[in-house]
Every structure is written in C-alpha cells, then in structure tokens.
C-alpha cells in the first residue's frame, strides 16, 4: 500500500525546510528558560539556572552577577532543578534543605553560543541572556582543579557593549527585588 501522499509531501517539505534552516545558519530552536532565584539561606546567594536537556542546570553564585567583566563571580555548580521550580517564590520552612526566603530575581530566555552540551561538558559555556535584568553575552567557565573539588565555576560578563564598570553600576544593588515588582516586559500580555 502506498504511503499517504500528503504525508510524503509533508515529510519532504519538512526535510527541505530543515535543510534550508541548517544552511541558513540560524536554527530555530525553542527558547530556553533562564531564571535567577535570590535565596536567603544560611548565606545569601543567587541561584543561576539555565535550561538544558529538560532540566535547569544550576549554579549558586554567592556575590550575584556583575556587569563588570573584571568581576569573575564564583559560581558553585549544584544539583539540577526541575523547570517547574522556576516560578517559585516564598519561604522554604525551617528544618528543610535551603530553609529561607526565595524570590525570582531575574527571568527570561538564553541562547547558547555554539553547542551547549559540549560547552557544558567542557566547562566552557558561552551564551546570550534575554532576561529582565541580565542581557547580552555571558560565560560560565569551570575552574580546573587538581584537588577533588569539581564544582567551582566562574560567571563572567563578556564584552559586548553592555558591560559596565562595577564602580558605576551594580545590578544586584540597583535591582534587589523580585521581577514581580518590575513593570511588565514589552509585548507581554497582562496576567
Ligand atoms: Mn539556593
């Protein structure tokens, strides 16, 4: 029995479209989620999370991000979080792991520069952020260690014209609050 011609047409059209996109350079990937949760646990830190392979790869950044490329911020790689946690704000009760207040400090999407899985595995992840507070090009670079500990990375702003000297601008001090306090992003539907 012959295959459904419509299916065949669709398959051919899809593969030629895929080819066009591949040749055209910019693959139309779905937007990947990006979130930073500010977390007053035993110590204040910023949980920096990037969607990769259906989970949120996570780094705890004690000092938070900086727009100054000279500020190489320690980012401790921690366990993956489920995407459903991205919108969580509230109080983690006493006695539970990470007890303390959590707010969504930034949210948006990210776009990897190059193959994100390779970058993640190599400890050299470069990307563009489309957040409410963080924009432009950033890098997460794993620190090579000979002494067992294998979870230390650095979060660094890359030079792209959006960088700002720390003496002039501190994003965590200028914008300390939840994204819920910010005006709606352009084009967003009112909830
Ligand atoms: Mn945390």
PDB file of C-alpha atoms and ligand atoms in Angstrom:
ATOM      1  CA  UNK A   1       0.000   0.000   0.000  1.00  0.00           C
ATOM      2  CA  UNK A   2       1.324   3.421  -0.995  1.00  0.00           C
ATOM      3  CA  UNK A   3       2.148   5.898   1.722  1.00  0.00           C
ATOM      4  CA  UNK A   4      -0.242   8.758   2.184  1.00  0.00           C
ATOM      5  CA  UNK A   5       0.930  11.296  -0.451  1.00  0.00           C
ATOM      6  CA  UNK A   6       0.123  14.144   1.854  1.00  0.00           C
ATOM      7  CA  UNK A   7       2.399  12.655   4.488  1.00  0.00           C
ATOM      8  CA  UNK A   8       5.118  12.189   1.907  1.00  0.00           C
ATOM      9  CA  UNK A   9       4.733  15.783   0.762  1.00  0.00           C
ATOM     10  CA  UNK A  10       4.860  16.986   4.337  1.00  0.00           C
ATOM     11  CA  UNK A  11       7.957  14.916   5.087  1.00  0.00           C
ATOM     12  CA  UNK A  12       9.732  16.269   2.006  1.00  0.00           C
ATOM     13  CA  UNK A  13       8.715  19.800   2.785  1.00  0.00           C
ATOM     14  CA  UNK A  14       9.856  19.457   6.396  1.00  0.00           C
ATOM     15  CA  UNK A  15      13.219  17.998   5.436  1.00  0.00           C
ATOM     16  CA  UNK A  16      13.834  20.680   2.818  1.00  0.00           C
ATOM     17  CA  UNK A  17      12.850  23.309   5.358  1.00  0.00           C
ATOM     18  CA  UNK A  18      15.207  21.777   7.914  1.00  0.00           C
ATOM     19  CA  UNK A  19      17.943  21.835   5.312  1.00  0.00           C
ATOM     20  CA  UNK A  20      17.236  25.468   4.459  1.00  0.00           C
ATOM     21  CA  UNK A  21      17.443  26.362   8.106  1.00  0.00           C
ATOM     22  CA  UNK A  22      20.671  24.417   8.557  1.00  0.00           C
ATOM     23  CA  UNK A  23      22.173  26.135   5.526  1.00  0.00           C
ATOM     24  CA  UNK A  24      20.795  29.479   6.615  1.00  0.00           C
ATOM     25  CA  UNK A  25      22.811  29.287   9.802  1.00  0.00           C
ATOM     26  CA  UNK A  26      20.318  30.323  12.438  1.00  0.00           C
ATOM     27  CA  UNK A  27      18.454  27.222  13.622  1.00  0.00           C
ATOM     28  CA  UNK A  28      15.052  27.995  15.012  1.00  0.00           C
ATOM     29  CA  UNK A  29      15.453  26.442  18.446  1.00  0.00           C
ATOM     30  CA  UNK A  30      12.781  26.816  21.026  1.00  0.00           C
ATOM     31  CA  UNK A  31      13.566  29.470  23.580  1.00  0.00           C
ATOM     32  CA  UNK A  32      15.405  28.020  26.548  1.00  0.00           C
ATOM     33  CA  UNK A  33      14.379  29.134  30.007  1.00  0.00           C
ATOM     34  CA  UNK A  34      16.667  31.200  32.202  1.00  0.00           C
ATOM     35  CA  UNK A  35      15.984  32.155  35.807  1.00  0.00           C
ATOM     36  CA  UNK A  36      17.864  33.516  38.804  1.00  0.00           C
ATOM     37  CA  UNK A  37      16.397  32.946  42.242  1.00  0.00           C
ATOM     38  CA  UNK A  38      17.715  35.096  45.077  1.00  0.00           C
ATOM     39  CA  UNK A  39      17.880  32.850  48.103  1.00  0.00           C
ATOM     40  CA  UNK A  40      18.360  33.917  51.718  1.00  0.00           C
ATOM     41  CA  UNK A  41      19.564  30.529  53.002  1.00  0.00           C
ATOM     42  CA  UNK A  42      22.275  30.145  55.657  1.00  0.00           C
ATOM     43  CA  UNK A  43      24.072  32.567  53.369  1.00  0.00           C
ATOM     44  CA  UNK A  44      22.526  34.806  50.735  1.00  0.00           C
ATOM     45  CA  UNK A  45      23.226  33.592  47.210  1.00  0.00           C
ATOM     46  CA  UNK A  46      21.795  33.793  43.717  1.00  0.00           C
ATOM     47  CA  UNK A  47      20.740  30.507  42.080  1.00  0.00           C
ATOM     48  CA  UNK A  48      21.572  30.915  38.403  1.00  0.00           C
ATOM     49  CA  UNK A  49      19.660  28.371  36.281  1.00  0.00           C
ATOM     50  CA  UNK A  50      19.798  27.548  32.567  1.00  0.00           C
ATOM     51  CA  UNK A  51      17.504  25.081  30.801  1.00  0.00           C
ATOM     52  CA  UNK A  52      19.472  22.234  29.239  1.00  0.00           C
ATOM     53  CA  UNK A  53      18.132  18.810  28.319  1.00  0.00           C
ATOM     54  CA  UNK A  54      14.793  19.375  30.006  1.00  0.00           C
ATOM     55  CA  UNK A  55      16.180  20.390  33.388  1.00  0.00           C
ATOM     56  CA  UNK A  56      17.584  23.533  34.931  1.00  0.00           C
ATOM     57  CA  UNK A  57      21.359  23.342  35.262  1.00  0.00           C
ATOM     58  CA  UNK A  58      22.122  25.320  38.403  1.00  0.00           C
ATOM     59  CA  UNK A  59      24.947  27.336  39.933  1.00  0.00           C
ATOM     60  CA  UNK A  60      24.888  29.079  43.304  1.00  0.00           C
ATOM     61  CA  UNK A  61      26.541  32.495  42.971  1.00  0.00           C
ATOM     62  CA  UNK A  62      27.264  33.976  46.439  1.00  0.00           C
ATOM     63  CA  UNK A  63      28.009  37.529  45.240  1.00  0.00           C
ATOM     64  CA  UNK A  64      25.495  37.510  42.395  1.00  0.00           C
ATOM     65  CA  UNK A  65      26.150  38.573  38.801  1.00  0.00           C
ATOM     66  CA  UNK A  66      28.093  41.675  37.776  1.00  0.00           C
ATOM     67  CA  UNK A  67      28.103  43.617  34.517  1.00  0.00           C
ATOM     68  CA  UNK A  68      31.822  44.266  35.013  1.00  0.00           C
ATOM     69  CA  UNK A  69      33.915  41.740  33.008  1.00  0.00           C
ATOM     70  CA  UNK A  70      36.639  42.113  35.653  1.00  0.00           C
ATOM     71  CA  UNK A  71      34.334  40.613  38.283  1.00  0.00           C
ATOM     72  CA  UNK A  72      34.728  36.877  37.964  1.00  0.00           C
ATOM     73  CA  UNK A  73      31.987  35.657  40.238  1.00  0.00           C
ATOM     74  CA  UNK A  74      32.308  32.294  41.946  1.00  0.00           C
ATOM     75  CA  UNK A  75      29.516  30.001  40.769  1.00  0.00           C
ATOM     76  CA  UNK A  76      29.231  26.681  42.563  1.00  0.00           C
ATOM     77  CA  UNK A  77      27.630  24.028  40.413  1.00  0.00           C
ATOM     78  CA  UNK A  78      24.729  22.466  42.327  1.00  0.00           C
ATOM     79  CA  UNK A  79      22.084  19.844  41.572  1.00  0.00           C
ATOM     80  CA  UNK A  80      19.686  20.232  38.624  1.00  0.00           C
ATOM     81  CA  UNK A  81      16.319  21.719  39.418  1.00  0.00           C
ATOM     82  CA  UNK A  82      13.024  20.882  37.701  1.00  0.00           C
ATOM     83  CA  UNK A  83      11.669  23.545  35.359  1.00  0.00           C
ATOM     84  CA  UNK A  84       8.503  23.665  37.458  1.00  0.00           C
ATOM     85  CA  UNK A  85      10.561  25.315  40.214  1.00  0.00           C
ATOM     86  CA  UNK A  86      11.379  28.339  38.010  1.00  0.00           C
ATOM     87  CA  UNK A  87       8.429  30.385  39.224  1.00  0.00           C
ATOM     88  CA  UNK A  88       8.825  29.519  42.910  1.00  0.00           C
ATOM     89  CA  UNK A  89       8.858  32.395  45.333  1.00  0.00           C
ATOM     90  CA  UNK A  90       8.260  32.000  49.033  1.00  0.00           C
ATOM     91  CA  UNK A  91       9.638  30.663  52.239  1.00  0.00           C
ATOM     92  CA  UNK A  92      11.401  27.293  52.495  1.00  0.00           C
ATOM     93  CA  UNK A  93      10.485  26.211  56.045  1.00  0.00           C
ATOM     94  CA  UNK A  94      12.980  25.843  58.890  1.00  0.00           C
ATOM     95  CA  UNK A  95      14.465  22.372  59.052  1.00  0.00           C
ATOM     96  CA  UNK A  96      14.184  21.818  55.287  1.00  0.00           C
ATOM     97  CA  UNK A  97      17.169  21.943  52.961  1.00  0.00           C
ATOM     98  CA  UNK A  98      17.798  25.545  51.886  1.00  0.00           C
ATOM     99  CA  UNK A  99      15.495  26.990  54.550  1.00  0.00           C
ATOM    100  CA  UNK A 100      14.900  30.682  53.931  1.00  0.00           C
ATOM    101  CA  UNK A 101      13.240  33.131  51.584  1.00  0.00           C
ATOM    102  CA  UNK A 102      13.355  32.778  47.772  1.00  0.00           C
ATOM    103  CA  UNK A 103      12.420  35.369  45.148  1.00  0.00           C
ATOM    104  CA  UNK A 104      12.599  35.232  41.358  1.00  0.00           C
ATOM    105  CA  UNK A 105      15.267  37.873  40.859  1.00  0.00           C
ATOM    106  CA  UNK A 106      15.511  37.542  37.065  1.00  0.00           C
ATOM    107  CA  UNK A 107      13.815  35.513  34.355  1.00  0.00           C
ATOM    108  CA  UNK A 108      13.819  35.176  30.597  1.00  0.00           C
ATOM    109  CA  UNK A 109      15.464  33.068  27.943  1.00  0.00           C
ATOM    110  CA  UNK A 110      19.012  32.218  26.924  1.00  0.00           C
ATOM    111  CA  UNK A 111      20.712  31.324  23.671  1.00  0.00           C
ATOM    112  CA  UNK A 112      23.886  29.242  23.615  1.00  0.00           C
ATOM    113  CA  UNK A 113      26.845  30.354  21.532  1.00  0.00           C
ATOM    114  CA  UNK A 114      27.906  27.075  19.963  1.00  0.00           C
ATOM    115  CA  UNK A 115      26.895  23.606  21.129  1.00  0.00           C
ATOM    116  CA  UNK A 116      25.573  23.999  24.692  1.00  0.00           C
ATOM    117  CA  UNK A 117      26.014  20.346  25.676  1.00  0.00           C
ATOM    118  CA  UNK A 118      29.626  20.379  24.538  1.00  0.00           C
ATOM    119  CA  UNK A 119      30.195  23.689  26.301  1.00  0.00           C
ATOM    120  CA  UNK A 120      28.639  22.360  29.478  1.00  0.00           C
ATOM    121  CA  UNK A 121      30.726  19.183  29.368  1.00  0.00           C
ATOM    122  CA  UNK A 122      33.895  21.125  28.617  1.00  0.00           C
ATOM    123  CA  UNK A 123      33.231  23.631  31.390  1.00  0.00           C
ATOM    124  CA  UNK A 124      33.187  26.478  28.897  1.00  0.00           C
ATOM    125  CA  UNK A 125      29.637  27.656  28.370  1.00  0.00           C
ATOM    126  CA  UNK A 126      29.075  30.889  26.443  1.00  0.00           C
ATOM    127  CA  UNK A 127      25.645  32.321  25.928  1.00  0.00           C
ATOM    128  CA  UNK A 128      23.403  35.293  25.443  1.00  0.00           C
ATOM    129  CA  UNK A 129      20.855  36.212  28.095  1.00  0.00           C
ATOM    130  CA  UNK A 130      17.494  37.790  27.409  1.00  0.00           C
ATOM    131  CA  UNK A 131      16.437  38.446  30.993  1.00  0.00           C
ATOM    132  CA  UNK A 132      14.723  41.374  32.634  1.00  0.00           C
ATOM    133  CA  UNK A 133      17.944  42.459  34.379  1.00  0.00           C
ATOM    134  CA  UNK A 134      20.699  40.470  32.669  1.00  0.00           C
ATOM    135  CA  UNK A 135      21.294  40.969  28.952  1.00  0.00           C
ATOM    136  CA  UNK A 136      23.976  40.292  26.407  1.00  0.00           C
ATOM    137  CA  UNK A 137      26.859  37.867  26.393  1.00  0.00           C
ATOM    138  CA  UNK A 138      27.996  35.959  29.463  1.00  0.00           C
ATOM    139  CA  UNK A 139      30.221  32.951  30.173  1.00  0.00           C
ATOM    140  CA  UNK A 140      30.351  30.199  32.748  1.00  0.00           C
ATOM    141  CA  UNK A 141      33.874  28.805  32.961  1.00  0.00           C
ATOM    142  CA  UNK A 142      34.787  25.797  35.054  1.00  0.00           C
ATOM    143  CA  UNK A 143      37.862  26.169  37.233  1.00  0.00           C
ATOM    144  CA  UNK A 144      40.300  23.347  36.649  1.00  0.00           C
ATOM    145  CA  UNK A 145      41.079  21.662  39.932  1.00  0.00           C
ATOM    146  CA  UNK A 146      43.611  19.012  40.808  1.00  0.00           C
ATOM    147  CA  UNK A 147      42.234  18.540  44.300  1.00  0.00           C
ATOM    148  CA  UNK A 148      38.982  16.628  44.077  1.00  0.00           C
ATOM    149  CA  UNK A 149      36.537  19.526  44.233  1.00  0.00           C
ATOM    150  CA  UNK A 150      34.967  19.684  40.838  1.00  0.00           C
ATOM    151  CA  UNK A 151      32.083  22.105  41.180  1.00  0.00           C
ATOM    152  CA  UNK A 152      33.718  25.529  41.042  1.00  0.00           C
ATOM    153  CA  UNK A 153      32.899  27.697  38.028  1.00  0.00           C
ATOM    154  CA  UNK A 154      33.125  31.432  37.326  1.00  0.00           C
ATOM    155  CA  UNK A 155      30.301  33.611  35.997  1.00  0.00           C
ATOM    156  CA  UNK A 156      31.740  36.369  33.829  1.00  0.00           C
ATOM    157  CA  UNK A 157      30.216  39.180  31.772  1.00  0.00           C
ATOM    158  CA  UNK A 158      31.685  39.219  28.285  1.00  0.00           C
ATOM    159  CA  UNK A 159      32.492  42.447  26.489  1.00  0.00           C
ATOM    160  CA  UNK A 160      29.677  43.273  24.075  1.00  0.00           C
ATOM    161  CA  UNK A 161      28.999  46.965  24.691  1.00  0.00           C
ATOM    162  CA  UNK A 162      26.584  46.249  27.563  1.00  0.00           C
ATOM    163  CA  UNK A 163      29.311  45.794  30.192  1.00  0.00           C
ATOM    164  CA  UNK A 164      29.549  48.413  32.960  1.00  0.00           C
ATOM    165  CA  UNK A 165      32.349  49.111  35.432  1.00  0.00           C
ATOM    166  CA  UNK A 166      31.495  47.908  38.938  1.00  0.00           C
ATOM    167  CA  UNK A 167      32.272  51.376  40.364  1.00  0.00           C
ATOM    168  CA  UNK A 168      29.493  52.784  38.182  1.00  0.00           C
ATOM    169  CA  UNK A 169      26.796  50.116  38.257  1.00  0.00           C
ATOM    170  CA  UNK A 170      25.897  47.153  40.447  1.00  0.00           C
ATOM    171  CA  UNK A 171      22.914  45.266  39.091  1.00  0.00           C
ATOM    172  CA  UNK A 172      22.232  43.444  42.372  1.00  0.00           C
ATOM    173  CA  UNK A 173      22.142  46.737  44.306  1.00  0.00           C
ATOM    174  CA  UNK A 174      20.215  48.720  41.688  1.00  0.00           C
ATOM    175  CA  UNK A 175      17.624  45.954  41.283  1.00  0.00           C
ATOM    176  CA  UNK A 176      17.463  43.986  44.540  1.00  0.00           C
ATOM    177  CA  UNK A 177      13.823  42.905  44.312  1.00  0.00           C
ATOM    178  CA  UNK A 178      11.679  40.247  42.661  1.00  0.00           C
ATOM    179  CA  UNK A 179      10.837  40.548  38.958  1.00  0.00           C
ATOM    180  CA  UNK A 180       7.234  40.687  40.156  1.00  0.00           C
ATOM    181  CA  UNK A 181       7.944  44.300  41.196  1.00  0.00           C
ATOM    182  CA  UNK A 182       9.149  45.290  37.717  1.00  0.00           C
ATOM    183  CA  UNK A 183       6.892  46.735  35.034  1.00  0.00           C
ATOM    184  CA  UNK A 184       5.625  44.136  32.529  1.00  0.00           C
ATOM    185  CA  UNK A 185       8.095  43.421  29.736  1.00  0.00           C
ATOM    186  CA  UNK A 186       7.288  44.896  26.346  1.00  0.00           C
ATOM    187  CA  UNK A 187       4.695  42.912  24.467  1.00  0.00           C
ATOM    188  CA  UNK A 188       3.765  40.784  27.466  1.00  0.00           C
ATOM    189  CA  UNK A 189       0.127  40.002  27.995  1.00  0.00           C
ATOM    190  CA  UNK A 190      -1.263  41.222  31.280  1.00  0.00           C
ATOM    191  CA  UNK A 191      -1.978  38.338  33.591  1.00  0.00           C
TER     192      UNK A 191
HETATM  193 MN1  LIG B   1      19.805  28.113  46.726  1.00  0.00          MN
END
